[in-house]
PDB file of C-alpha atoms in Angstrom:
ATOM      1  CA  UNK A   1      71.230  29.793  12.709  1.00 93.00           C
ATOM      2  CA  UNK A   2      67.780  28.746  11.624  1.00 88.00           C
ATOM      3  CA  UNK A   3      68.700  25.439  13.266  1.00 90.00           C
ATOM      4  CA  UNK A   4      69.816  26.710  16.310  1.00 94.00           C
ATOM      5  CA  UNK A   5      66.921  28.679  16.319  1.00 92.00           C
ATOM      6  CA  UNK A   6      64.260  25.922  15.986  1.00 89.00           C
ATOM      7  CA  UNK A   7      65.996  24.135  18.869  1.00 91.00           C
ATOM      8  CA  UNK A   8      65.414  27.058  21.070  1.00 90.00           C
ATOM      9  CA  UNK A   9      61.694  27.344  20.059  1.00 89.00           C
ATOM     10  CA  UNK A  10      61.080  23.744  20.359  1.00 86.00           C
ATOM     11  CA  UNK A  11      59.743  23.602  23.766  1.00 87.00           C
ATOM     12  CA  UNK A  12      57.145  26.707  22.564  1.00 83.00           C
ATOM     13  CA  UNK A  13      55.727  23.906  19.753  1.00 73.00           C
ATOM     14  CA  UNK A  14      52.283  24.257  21.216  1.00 68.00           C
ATOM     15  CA  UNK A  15      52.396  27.948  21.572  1.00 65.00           C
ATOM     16  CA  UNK A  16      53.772  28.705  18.418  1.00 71.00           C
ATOM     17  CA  UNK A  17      53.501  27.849  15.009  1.00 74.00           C
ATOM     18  CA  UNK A  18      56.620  27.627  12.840  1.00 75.00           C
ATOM     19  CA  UNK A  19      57.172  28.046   9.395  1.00 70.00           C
ATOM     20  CA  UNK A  20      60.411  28.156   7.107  1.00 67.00           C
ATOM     21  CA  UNK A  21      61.016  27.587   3.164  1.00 71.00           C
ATOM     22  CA  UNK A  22      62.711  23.775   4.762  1.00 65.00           C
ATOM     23  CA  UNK A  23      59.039  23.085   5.051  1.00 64.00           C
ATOM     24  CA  UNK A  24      58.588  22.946   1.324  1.00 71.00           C
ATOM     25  CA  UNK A  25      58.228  19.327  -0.315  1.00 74.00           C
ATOM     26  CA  UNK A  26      60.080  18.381  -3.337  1.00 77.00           C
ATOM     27  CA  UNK A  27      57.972  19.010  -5.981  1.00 77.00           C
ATOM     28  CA  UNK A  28      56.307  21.752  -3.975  1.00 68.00           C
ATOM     29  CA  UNK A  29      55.457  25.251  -5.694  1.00 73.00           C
ATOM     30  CA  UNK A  30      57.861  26.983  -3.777  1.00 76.00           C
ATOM     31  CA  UNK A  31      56.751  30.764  -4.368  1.00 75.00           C
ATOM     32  CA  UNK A  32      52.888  29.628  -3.939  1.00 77.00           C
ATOM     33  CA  UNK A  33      54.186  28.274  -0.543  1.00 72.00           C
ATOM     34  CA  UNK A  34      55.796  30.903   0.793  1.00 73.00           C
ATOM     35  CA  UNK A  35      53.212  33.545   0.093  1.00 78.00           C
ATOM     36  CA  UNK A  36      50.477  31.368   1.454  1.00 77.00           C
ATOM     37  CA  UNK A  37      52.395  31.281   4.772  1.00 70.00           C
ATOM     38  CA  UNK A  38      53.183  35.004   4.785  1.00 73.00           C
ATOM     39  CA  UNK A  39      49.252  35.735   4.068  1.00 78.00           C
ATOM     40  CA  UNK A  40      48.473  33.756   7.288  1.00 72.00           C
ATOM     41  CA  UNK A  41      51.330  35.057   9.318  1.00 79.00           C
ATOM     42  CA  UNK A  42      51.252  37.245  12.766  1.00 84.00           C
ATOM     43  CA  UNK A  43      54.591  37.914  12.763  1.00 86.00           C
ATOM     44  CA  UNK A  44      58.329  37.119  10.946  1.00 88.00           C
ATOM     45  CA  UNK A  45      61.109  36.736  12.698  1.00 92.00           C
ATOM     46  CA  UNK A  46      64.083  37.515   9.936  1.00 93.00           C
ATOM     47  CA  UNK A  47      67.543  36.338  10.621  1.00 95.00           C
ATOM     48  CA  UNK A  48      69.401  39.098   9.323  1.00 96.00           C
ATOM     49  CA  UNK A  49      72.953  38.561   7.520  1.00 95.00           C
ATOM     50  CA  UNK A  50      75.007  39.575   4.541  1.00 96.00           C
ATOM     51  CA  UNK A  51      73.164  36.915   2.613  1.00 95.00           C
ATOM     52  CA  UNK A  52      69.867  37.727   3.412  1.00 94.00           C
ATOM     53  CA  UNK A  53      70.057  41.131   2.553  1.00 96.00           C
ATOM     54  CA  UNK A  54      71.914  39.891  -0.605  1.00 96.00           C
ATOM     55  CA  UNK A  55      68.801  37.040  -1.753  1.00 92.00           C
ATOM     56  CA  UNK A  56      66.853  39.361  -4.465  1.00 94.00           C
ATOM     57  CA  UNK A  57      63.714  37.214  -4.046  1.00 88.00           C
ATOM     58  CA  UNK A  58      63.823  38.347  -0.131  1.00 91.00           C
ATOM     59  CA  UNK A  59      64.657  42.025  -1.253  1.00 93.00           C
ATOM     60  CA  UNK A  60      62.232  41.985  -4.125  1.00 91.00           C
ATOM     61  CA  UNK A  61      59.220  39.887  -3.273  1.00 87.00           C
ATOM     62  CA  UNK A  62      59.506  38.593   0.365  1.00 88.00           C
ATOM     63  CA  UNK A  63      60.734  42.129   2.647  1.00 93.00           C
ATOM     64  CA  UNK A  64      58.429  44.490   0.896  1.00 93.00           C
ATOM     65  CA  UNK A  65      54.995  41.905   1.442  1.00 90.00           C
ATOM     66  CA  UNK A  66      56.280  41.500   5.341  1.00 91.00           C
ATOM     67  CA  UNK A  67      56.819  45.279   5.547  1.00 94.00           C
ATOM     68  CA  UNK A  68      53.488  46.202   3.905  1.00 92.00           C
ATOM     69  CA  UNK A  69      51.862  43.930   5.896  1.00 89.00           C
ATOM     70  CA  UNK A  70      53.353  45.080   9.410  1.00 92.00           C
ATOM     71  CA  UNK A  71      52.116  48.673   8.032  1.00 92.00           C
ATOM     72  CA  UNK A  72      48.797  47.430   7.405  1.00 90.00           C
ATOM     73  CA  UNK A  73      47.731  44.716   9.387  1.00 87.00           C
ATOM     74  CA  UNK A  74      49.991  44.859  12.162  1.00 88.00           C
ATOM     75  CA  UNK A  75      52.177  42.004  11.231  1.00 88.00           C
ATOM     76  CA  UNK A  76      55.386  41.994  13.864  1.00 91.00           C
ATOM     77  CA  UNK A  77      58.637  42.149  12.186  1.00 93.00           C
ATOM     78  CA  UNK A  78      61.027  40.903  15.081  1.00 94.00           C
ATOM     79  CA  UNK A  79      64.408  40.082  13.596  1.00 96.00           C
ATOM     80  CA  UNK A  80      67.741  39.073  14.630  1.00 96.00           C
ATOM     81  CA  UNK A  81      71.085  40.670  14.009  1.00 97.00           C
ATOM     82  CA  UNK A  82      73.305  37.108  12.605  1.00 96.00           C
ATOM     83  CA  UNK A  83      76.431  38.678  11.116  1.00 96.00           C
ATOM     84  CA  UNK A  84      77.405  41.549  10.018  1.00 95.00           C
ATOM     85  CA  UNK A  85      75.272  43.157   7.115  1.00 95.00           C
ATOM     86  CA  UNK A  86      74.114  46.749   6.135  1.00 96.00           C
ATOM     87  CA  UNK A  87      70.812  46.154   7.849  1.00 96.00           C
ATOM     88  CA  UNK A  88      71.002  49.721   8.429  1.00 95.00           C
ATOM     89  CA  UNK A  89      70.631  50.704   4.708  1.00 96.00           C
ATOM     90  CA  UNK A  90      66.968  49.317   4.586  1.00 95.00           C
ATOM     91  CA  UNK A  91      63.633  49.751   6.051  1.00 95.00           C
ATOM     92  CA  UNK A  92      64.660  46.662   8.740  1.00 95.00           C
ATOM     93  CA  UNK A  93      66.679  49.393  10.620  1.00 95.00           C
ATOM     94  CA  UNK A  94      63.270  51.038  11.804  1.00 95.00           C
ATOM     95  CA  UNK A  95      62.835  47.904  13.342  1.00 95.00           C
ATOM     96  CA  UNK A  96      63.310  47.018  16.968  1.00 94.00           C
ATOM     97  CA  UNK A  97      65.645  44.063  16.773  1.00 95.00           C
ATOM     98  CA  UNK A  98      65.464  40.971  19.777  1.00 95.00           C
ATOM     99  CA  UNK A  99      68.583  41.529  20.954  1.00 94.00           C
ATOM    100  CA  UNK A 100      71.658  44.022  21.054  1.00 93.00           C
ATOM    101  CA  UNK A 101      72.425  45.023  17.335  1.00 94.00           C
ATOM    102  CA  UNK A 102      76.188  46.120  18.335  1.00 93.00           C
ATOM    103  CA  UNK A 103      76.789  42.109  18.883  1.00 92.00           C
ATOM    104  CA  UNK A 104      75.816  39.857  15.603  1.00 96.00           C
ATOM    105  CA  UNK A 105      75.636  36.245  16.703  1.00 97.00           C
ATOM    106  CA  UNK A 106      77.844  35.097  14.409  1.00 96.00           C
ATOM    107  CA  UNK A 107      81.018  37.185  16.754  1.00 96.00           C
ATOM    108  CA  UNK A 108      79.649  35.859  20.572  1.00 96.00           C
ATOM    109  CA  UNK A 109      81.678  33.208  21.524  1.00 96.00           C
ATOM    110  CA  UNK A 110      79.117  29.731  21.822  1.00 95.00           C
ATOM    111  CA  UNK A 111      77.766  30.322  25.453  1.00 96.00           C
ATOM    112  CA  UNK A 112      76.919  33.640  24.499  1.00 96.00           C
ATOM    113  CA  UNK A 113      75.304  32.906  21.494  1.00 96.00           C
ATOM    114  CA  UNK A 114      73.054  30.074  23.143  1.00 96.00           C
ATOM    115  CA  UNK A 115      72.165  32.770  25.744  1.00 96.00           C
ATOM    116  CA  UNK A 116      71.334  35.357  23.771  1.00 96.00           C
ATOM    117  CA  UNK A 117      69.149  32.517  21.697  1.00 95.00           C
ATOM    118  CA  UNK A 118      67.040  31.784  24.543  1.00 96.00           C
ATOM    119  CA  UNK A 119      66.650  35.340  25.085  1.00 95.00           C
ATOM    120  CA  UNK A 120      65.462  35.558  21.839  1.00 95.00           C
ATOM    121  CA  UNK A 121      63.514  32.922  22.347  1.00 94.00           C
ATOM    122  CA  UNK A 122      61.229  34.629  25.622  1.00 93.00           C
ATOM    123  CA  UNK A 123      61.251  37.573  23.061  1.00 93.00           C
ATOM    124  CA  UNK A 124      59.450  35.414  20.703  1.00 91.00           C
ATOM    125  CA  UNK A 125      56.916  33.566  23.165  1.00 89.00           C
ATOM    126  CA  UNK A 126      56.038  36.427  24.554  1.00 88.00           C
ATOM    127  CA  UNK A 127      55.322  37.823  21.028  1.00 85.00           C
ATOM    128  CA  UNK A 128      53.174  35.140  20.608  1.00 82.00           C
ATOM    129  CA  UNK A 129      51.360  34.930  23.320  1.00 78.00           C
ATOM    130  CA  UNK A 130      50.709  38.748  22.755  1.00 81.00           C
ATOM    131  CA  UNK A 131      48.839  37.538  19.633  1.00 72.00           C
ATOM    132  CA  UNK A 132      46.957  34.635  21.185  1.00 67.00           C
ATOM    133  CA  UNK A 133      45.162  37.278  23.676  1.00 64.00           C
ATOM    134  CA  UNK A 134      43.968  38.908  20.287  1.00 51.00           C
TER     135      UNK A 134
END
């Protein structure tokens, strides 16, 4: 989904700017990365599934820094629904998701999924471009 994702987004390359854990090099300092580019980050856009919500570093160290941080200093949590999961059993739920949370991704059939990707995707831009008024 990430990939998918990233396609979507690419025409937005000059509005936005993208970050993901494929970004670390080999060799990298993984956990140093990642918290460097939550410190600098606007907003996080989560891709919610089963797994996610099952990762203990994300539970433990990366979801409470993004939720303290959109309590704080107005960080933007905007996250997307992927497969089934009991998003609704943590702070996420408070959450406005992009798109409808009845219908995970992972069950539209393709054409719906792409569609409901790119209107993700205005969700995002227009996110951003909220932030580049700032």
């Amino acid at each position: 989904w990430l990939k998918e994702l990233k396609k979507m987004l690419a025409p937005l390359g000059q509005v936005l700017s993208l970050w993901d854990d494929t970004m670390i090099e080999p060799g990298g300092r993984w956990k140093a990365d990642i918290e460097r580019a939550l410190a600098g980050s606007k907003a996080a856009v989560l891709l919610v599934s089963a797994d996610f919500l099952a990762s203990e570093f994300i539970r433990e160290r990366e979801l409470p820094r993004l939720l303290k941080d959109a309590k704080r200093n107005g960080l933007r949590i905007l996250w997307i629904h992927v497969s089934a999961s009991l998003f609704s059993k943590t702070p996420i739920k408070n959450y406005q998701a992009l798109h409808d949370i009845k219908k995970p991704l992972d069950q539209l059939p393709k054409a719906r999924w792409r569609a409901a990707l790119s209107h993700i995707a205005d969700k995002i831009d227009e996110a951003a471009r909220a932030f580049a008024g700032d």
